[in-house]
CSV table of C-alpha atoms and ligand atoms in Angstrom, one decimal:
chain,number,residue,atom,x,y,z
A,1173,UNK,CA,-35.2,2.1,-0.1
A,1174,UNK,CA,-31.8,3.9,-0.7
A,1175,UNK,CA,-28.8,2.1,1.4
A,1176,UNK,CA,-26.1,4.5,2.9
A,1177,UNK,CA,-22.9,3.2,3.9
A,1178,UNK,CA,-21.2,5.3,6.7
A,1179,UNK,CA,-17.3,5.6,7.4
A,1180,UNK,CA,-16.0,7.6,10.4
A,1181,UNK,CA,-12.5,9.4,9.4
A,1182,UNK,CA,-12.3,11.3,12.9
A,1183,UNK,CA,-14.9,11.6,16.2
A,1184,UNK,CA,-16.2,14.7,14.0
A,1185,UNK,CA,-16.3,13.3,10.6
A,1186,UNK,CA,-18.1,11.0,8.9
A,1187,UNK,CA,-18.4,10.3,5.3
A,1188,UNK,CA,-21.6,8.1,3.3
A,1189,UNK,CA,-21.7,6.5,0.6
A,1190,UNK,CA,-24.6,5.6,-1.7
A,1191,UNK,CA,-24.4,1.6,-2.1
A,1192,UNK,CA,-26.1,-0.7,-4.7
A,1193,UNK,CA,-25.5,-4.1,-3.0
A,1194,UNK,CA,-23.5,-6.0,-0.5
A,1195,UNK,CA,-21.8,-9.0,-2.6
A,1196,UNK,CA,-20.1,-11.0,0.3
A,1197,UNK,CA,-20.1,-10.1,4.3
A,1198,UNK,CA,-18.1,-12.7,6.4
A,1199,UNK,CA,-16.7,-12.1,10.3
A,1200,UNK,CA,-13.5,-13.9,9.7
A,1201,UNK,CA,-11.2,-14.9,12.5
A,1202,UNK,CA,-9.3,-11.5,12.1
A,1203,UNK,CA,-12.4,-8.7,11.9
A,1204,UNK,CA,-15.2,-8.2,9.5
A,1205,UNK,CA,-14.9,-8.5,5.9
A,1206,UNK,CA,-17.2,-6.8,3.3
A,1207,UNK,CA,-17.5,-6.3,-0.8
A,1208,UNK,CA,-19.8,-4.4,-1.3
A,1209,UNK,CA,-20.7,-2.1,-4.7
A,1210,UNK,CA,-21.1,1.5,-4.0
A,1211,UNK,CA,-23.2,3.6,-6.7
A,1212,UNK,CA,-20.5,5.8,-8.1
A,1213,UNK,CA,-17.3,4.2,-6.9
A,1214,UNK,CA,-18.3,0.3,-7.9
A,1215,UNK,CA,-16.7,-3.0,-5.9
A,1216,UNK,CA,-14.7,-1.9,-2.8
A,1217,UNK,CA,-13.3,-4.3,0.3
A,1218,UNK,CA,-14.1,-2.7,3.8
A,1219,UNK,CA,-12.6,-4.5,6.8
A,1220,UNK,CA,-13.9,-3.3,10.0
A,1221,UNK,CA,-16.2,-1.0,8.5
A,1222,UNK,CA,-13.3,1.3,6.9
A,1223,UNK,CA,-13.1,1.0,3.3
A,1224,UNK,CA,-9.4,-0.4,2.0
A,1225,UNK,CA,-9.9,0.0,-1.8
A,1226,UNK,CA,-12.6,0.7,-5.0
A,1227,UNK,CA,-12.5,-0.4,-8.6
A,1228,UNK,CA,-12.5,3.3,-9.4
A,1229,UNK,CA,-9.7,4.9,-7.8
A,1230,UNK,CA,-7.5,1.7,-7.0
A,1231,UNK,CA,-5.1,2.4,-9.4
A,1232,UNK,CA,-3.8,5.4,-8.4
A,1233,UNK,CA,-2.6,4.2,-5.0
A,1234,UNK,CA,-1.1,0.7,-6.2
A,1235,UNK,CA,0.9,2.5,-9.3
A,1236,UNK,CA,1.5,4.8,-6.3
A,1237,UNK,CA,2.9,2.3,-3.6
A,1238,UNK,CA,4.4,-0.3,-6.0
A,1239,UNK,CA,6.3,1.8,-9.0
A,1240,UNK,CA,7.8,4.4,-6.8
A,1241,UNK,CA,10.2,1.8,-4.7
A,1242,UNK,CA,10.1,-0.2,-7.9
A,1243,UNK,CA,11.7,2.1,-10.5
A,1244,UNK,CA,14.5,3.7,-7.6
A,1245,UNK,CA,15.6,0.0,-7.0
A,1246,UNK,CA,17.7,-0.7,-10.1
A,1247,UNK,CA,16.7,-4.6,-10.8
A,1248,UNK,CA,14.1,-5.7,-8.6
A,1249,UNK,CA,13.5,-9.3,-8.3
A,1250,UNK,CA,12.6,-10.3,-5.1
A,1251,UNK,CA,9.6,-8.4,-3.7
A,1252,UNK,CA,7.5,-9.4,-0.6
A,1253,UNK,CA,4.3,-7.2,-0.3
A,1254,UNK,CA,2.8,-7.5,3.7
A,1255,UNK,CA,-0.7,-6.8,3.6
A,1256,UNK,CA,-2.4,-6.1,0.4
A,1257,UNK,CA,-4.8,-9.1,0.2
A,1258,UNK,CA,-6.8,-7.6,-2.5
A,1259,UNK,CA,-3.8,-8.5,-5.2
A,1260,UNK,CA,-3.7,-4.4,-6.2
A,1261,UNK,CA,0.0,-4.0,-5.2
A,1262,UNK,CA,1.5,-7.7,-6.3
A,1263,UNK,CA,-0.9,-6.6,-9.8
A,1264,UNK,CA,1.9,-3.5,-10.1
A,1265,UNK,CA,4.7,-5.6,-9.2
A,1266,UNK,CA,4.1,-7.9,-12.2
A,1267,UNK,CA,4.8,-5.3,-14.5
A,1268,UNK,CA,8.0,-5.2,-14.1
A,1269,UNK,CA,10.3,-7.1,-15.9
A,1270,UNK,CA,13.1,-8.2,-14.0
A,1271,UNK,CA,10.6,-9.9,-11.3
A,1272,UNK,CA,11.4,-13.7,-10.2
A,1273,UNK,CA,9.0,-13.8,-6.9
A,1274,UNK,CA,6.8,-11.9,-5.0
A,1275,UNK,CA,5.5,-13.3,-2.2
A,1276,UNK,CA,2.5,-11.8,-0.5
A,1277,UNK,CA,1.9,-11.8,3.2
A,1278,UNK,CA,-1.7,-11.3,4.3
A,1279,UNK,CA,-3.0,-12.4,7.6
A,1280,UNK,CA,-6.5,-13.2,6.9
A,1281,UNK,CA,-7.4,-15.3,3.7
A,1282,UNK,CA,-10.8,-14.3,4.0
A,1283,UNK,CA,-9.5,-11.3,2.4
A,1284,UNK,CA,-7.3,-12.9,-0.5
A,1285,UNK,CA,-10.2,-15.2,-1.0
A,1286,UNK,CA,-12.8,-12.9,-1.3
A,1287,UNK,CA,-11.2,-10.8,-3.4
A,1288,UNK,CA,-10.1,-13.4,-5.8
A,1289,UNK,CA,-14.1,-14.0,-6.3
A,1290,UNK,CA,-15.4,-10.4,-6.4
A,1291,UNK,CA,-12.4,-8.3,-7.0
A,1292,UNK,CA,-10.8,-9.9,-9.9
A,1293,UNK,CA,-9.6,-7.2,-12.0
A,1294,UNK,CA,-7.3,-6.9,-8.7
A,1295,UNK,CA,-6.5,-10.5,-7.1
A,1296,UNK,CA,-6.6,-12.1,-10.6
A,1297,UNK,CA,-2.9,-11.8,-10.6
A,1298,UNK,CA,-2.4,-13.9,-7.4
A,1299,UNK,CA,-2.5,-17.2,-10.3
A,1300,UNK,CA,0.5,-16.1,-11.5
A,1301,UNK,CA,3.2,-18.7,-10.6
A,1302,UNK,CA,6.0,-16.0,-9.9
A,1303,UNK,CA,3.5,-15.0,-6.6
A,1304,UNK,CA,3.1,-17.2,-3.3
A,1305,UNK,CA,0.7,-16.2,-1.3
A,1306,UNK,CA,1.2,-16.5,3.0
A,1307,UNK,CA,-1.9,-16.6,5.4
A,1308,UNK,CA,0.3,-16.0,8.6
A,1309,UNK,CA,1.3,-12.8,10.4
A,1310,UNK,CA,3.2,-10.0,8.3
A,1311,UNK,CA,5.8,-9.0,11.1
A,1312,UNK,CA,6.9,-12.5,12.1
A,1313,UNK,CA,7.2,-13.6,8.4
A,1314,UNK,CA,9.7,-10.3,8.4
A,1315,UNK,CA,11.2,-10.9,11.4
A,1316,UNK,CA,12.2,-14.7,10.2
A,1317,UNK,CA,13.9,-13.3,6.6
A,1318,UNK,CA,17.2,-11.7,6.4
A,1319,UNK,CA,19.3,-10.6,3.2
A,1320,UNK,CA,16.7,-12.1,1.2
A,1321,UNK,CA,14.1,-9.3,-0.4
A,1322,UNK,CA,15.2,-6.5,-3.1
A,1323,UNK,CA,12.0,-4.4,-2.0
A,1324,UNK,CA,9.1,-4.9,0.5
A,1325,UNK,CA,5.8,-3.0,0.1
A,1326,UNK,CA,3.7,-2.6,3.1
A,1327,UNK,CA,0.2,-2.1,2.1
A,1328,UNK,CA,-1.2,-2.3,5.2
A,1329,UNK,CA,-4.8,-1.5,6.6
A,1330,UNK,CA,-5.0,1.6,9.2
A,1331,UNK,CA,-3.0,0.9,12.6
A,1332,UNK,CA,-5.5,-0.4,14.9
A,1333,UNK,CA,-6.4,-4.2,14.7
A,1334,UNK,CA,-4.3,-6.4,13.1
A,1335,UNK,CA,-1.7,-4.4,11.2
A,1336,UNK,CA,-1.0,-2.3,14.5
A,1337,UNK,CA,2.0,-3.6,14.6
A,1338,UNK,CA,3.1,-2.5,10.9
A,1339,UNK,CA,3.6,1.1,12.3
A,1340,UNK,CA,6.0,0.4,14.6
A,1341,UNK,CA,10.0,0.6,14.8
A,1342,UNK,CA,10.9,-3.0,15.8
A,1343,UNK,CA,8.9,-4.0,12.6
A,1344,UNK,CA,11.0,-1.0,10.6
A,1345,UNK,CA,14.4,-2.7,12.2
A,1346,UNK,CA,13.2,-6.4,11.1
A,1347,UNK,CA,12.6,-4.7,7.4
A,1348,UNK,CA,15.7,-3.5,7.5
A,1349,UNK,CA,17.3,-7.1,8.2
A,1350,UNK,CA,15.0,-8.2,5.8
A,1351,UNK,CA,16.2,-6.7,2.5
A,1352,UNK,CA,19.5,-7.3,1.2
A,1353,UNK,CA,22.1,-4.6,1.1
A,1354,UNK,CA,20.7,-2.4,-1.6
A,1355,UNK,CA,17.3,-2.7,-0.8
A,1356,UNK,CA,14.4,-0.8,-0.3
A,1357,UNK,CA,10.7,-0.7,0.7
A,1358,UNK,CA,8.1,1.4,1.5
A,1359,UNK,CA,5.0,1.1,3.2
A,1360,UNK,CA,1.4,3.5,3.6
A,1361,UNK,CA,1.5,5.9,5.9
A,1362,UNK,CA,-1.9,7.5,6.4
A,1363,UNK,CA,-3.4,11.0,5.6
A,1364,UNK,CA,-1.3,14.5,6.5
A,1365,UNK,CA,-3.7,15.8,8.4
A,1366,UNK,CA,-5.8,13.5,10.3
A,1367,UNK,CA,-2.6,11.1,11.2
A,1368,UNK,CA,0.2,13.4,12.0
A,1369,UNK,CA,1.4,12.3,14.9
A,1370,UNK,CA,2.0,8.9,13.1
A,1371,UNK,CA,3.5,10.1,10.4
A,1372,UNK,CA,5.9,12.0,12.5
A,1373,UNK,CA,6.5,8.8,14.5
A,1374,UNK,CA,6.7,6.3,11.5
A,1375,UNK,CA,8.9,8.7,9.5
A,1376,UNK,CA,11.7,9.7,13.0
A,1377,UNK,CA,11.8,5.8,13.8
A,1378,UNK,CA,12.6,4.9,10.3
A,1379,UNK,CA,15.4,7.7,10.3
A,1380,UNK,CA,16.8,5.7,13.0
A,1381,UNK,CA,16.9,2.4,10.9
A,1382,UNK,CA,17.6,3.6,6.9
A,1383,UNK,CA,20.4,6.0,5.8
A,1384,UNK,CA,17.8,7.4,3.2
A,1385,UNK,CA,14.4,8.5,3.7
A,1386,UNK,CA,11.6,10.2,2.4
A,1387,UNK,CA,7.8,11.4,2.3
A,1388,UNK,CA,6.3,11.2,-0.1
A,1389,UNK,CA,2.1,11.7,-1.4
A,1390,UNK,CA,-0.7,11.1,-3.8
A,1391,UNK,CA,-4.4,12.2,-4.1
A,1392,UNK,CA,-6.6,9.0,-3.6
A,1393,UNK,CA,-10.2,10.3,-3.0
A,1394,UNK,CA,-11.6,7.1,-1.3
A,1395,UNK,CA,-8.8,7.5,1.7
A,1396,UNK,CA,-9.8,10.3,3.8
A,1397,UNK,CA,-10.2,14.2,2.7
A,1398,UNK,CA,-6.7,15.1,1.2
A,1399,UNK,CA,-3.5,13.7,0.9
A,1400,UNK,CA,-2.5,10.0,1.2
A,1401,UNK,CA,1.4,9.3,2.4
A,1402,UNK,CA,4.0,6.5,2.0
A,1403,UNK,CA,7.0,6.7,3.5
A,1404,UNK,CA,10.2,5.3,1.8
A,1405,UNK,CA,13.2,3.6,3.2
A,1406,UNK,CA,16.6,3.1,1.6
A,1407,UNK,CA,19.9,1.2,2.5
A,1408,UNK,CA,21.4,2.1,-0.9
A,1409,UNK,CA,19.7,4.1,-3.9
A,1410,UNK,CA,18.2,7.7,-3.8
A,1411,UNK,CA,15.7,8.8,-5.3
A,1412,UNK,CA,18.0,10.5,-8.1
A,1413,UNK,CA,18.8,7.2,-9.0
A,1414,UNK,CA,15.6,6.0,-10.0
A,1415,UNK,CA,15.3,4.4,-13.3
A,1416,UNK,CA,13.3,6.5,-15.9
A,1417,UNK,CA,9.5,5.2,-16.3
A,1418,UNK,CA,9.1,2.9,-19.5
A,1419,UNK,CA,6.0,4.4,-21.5
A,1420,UNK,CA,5.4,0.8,-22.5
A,1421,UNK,CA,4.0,-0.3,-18.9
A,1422,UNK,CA,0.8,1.7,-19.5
A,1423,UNK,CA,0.1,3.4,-16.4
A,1424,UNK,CA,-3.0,5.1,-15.5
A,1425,UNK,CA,-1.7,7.6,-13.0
A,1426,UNK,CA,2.0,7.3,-12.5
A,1427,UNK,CA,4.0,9.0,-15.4
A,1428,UNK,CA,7.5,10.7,-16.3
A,1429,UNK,CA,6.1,14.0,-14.9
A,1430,UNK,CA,4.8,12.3,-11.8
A,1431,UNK,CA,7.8,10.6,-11.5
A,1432,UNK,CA,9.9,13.8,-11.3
A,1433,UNK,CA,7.9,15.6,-8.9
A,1434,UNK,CA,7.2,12.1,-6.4
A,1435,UNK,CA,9.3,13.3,-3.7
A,1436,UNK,CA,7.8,17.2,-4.1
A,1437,UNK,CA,6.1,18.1,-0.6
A,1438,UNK,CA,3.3,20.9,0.3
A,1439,UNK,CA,5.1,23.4,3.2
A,1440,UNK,CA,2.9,22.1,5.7
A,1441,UNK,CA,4.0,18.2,5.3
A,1442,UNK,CA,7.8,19.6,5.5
A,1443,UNK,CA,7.1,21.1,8.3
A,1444,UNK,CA,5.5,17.9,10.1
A,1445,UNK,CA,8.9,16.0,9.3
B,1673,LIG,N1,-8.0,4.1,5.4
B,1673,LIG,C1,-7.8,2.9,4.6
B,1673,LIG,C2,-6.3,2.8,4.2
B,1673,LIG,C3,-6.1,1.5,3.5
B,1673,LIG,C4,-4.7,1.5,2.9
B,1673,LIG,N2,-4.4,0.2,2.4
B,1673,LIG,C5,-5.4,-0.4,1.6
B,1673,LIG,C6,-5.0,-1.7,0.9
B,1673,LIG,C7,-5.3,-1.7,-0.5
B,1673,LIG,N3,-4.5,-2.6,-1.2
């Protein structure tokens, strides 16, 4: 019997997926976690039922979300990442050199766990002895730090249940205090056209906050139909002053030429800003 996994992107939209097997599916504390092995797009997490990330098109939204902040910043070392249990993000981070410490802030370590067993090619990196990993609450970790991080990532689920509060501007201003003068982060910020109104109120609030902002977008096919966003926040460096990618890293998707045109917005995306 063939076994159809179903996600619901709006009241009017749903999308299924053919799946193999289910590998691990645990209620934790926080919601439900699943891994689970779809037919064409392998191991994937889903929490609550929405899918978070696959084997197959991972890396193009962790190069995505980690190398952007990460070349513009001119020697990272310190980098928190809030969210992100699956080890994708902190996986990107490690490539860069100048890293002393990345400390990654997931609420449920159902998730982390989970993912160490079954999504390895991801969490495997979480061993490394340059990463601590935090079970407690992203936005009071943040809200305790100040002056400390050169770049925080927020790689958050969607904005209801527990990262709700990642979307909001007290969260943004605790960020802000969070990084030390010439730092930077940048966090998801959901699809163009299914999210607008939250991108619109993400991007104005952190306008409020950071003296240099943008929008920026890549195409990740298990998020949604279309564009993906993240949204950038700067006390210091512009995006002109990004550091030129090294060839040597290996990327899969990110690239001089997608370097270049990051910040490059469809008419329709201005227009939302
Ligand atoms: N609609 C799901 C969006 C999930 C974005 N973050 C996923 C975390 C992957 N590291």
């Amino acid at each position: 019997m063939e076994l159809w996994f179903t996600e619901r992107e709006t009241d009017n939209i749903k999308v299924q997926w053919k799946v193999n097997k289910t590998l691990y599916s645990k209620k934790s504390p926080f919601q439900q976690v699943d891994i689970v092995e779809f037919t064409e797009f392998g191991r994937a997490l889903v929490l609550d039922g929405i899918i978070q990330t696959t084997i197959f098109d991972e890396f193009i939204y962790h190069e995505m979300i980690a190398h952007v902040p990460l070349y513009i910043h001119q020697k990272p070392e310190r980098v928190m990442v809030v969210g992100g249990g699956d080890g994708g993000t902190v996986r990107e981070v490690l490539k860069h050199p100048t890293i002393k410490q990345v400390d990654l802030v997931e609420i449920d370590k159902e998730v982390v766990e989970s993912c160490k067993k079954y999504l390895p090619e991801l969490a495997g990196c979480l061993a490394d002895p340059r990463v601590n990993v935090y079970n407690v609450d992203g936005f009071k970790f943040v809200e305790e730090k100040e002056g400390y991080y050169d770049v925080i990532i927020i790689d958050s689920s969607d904005p209801i249940g527990p990262a709700i509060g990642l979307f909001a501007k007290p969260f943004y201003q605790n960020v802000y205090k969070a990084l030390k003068g010439d730092g930077l982060f940048t966090a998801q910020t959901e699809s163009p056209l299914f999210n607008s109104q939250l991108i619109r109120d993400v991007y104005s609030g952190i306008k409020e906050i950071f003296p240099i902002y943008y929008l920026y977008t890549a195409q990740v096919p298990t998020y949604s139909i279309g564009p993906w966003t993240f949204t950038l926040g700067s006390k210091k460096y512009k995006k002109e002053d990004a550091r030129l990618y090294d060839e040597n890293m290996k990327l899969r998707y990110f690239n001089k030429e997608i370097q270049r045109s990051t910040f490059d917005l469809p008419q329709y995306i201005k227009e939302l800003l």
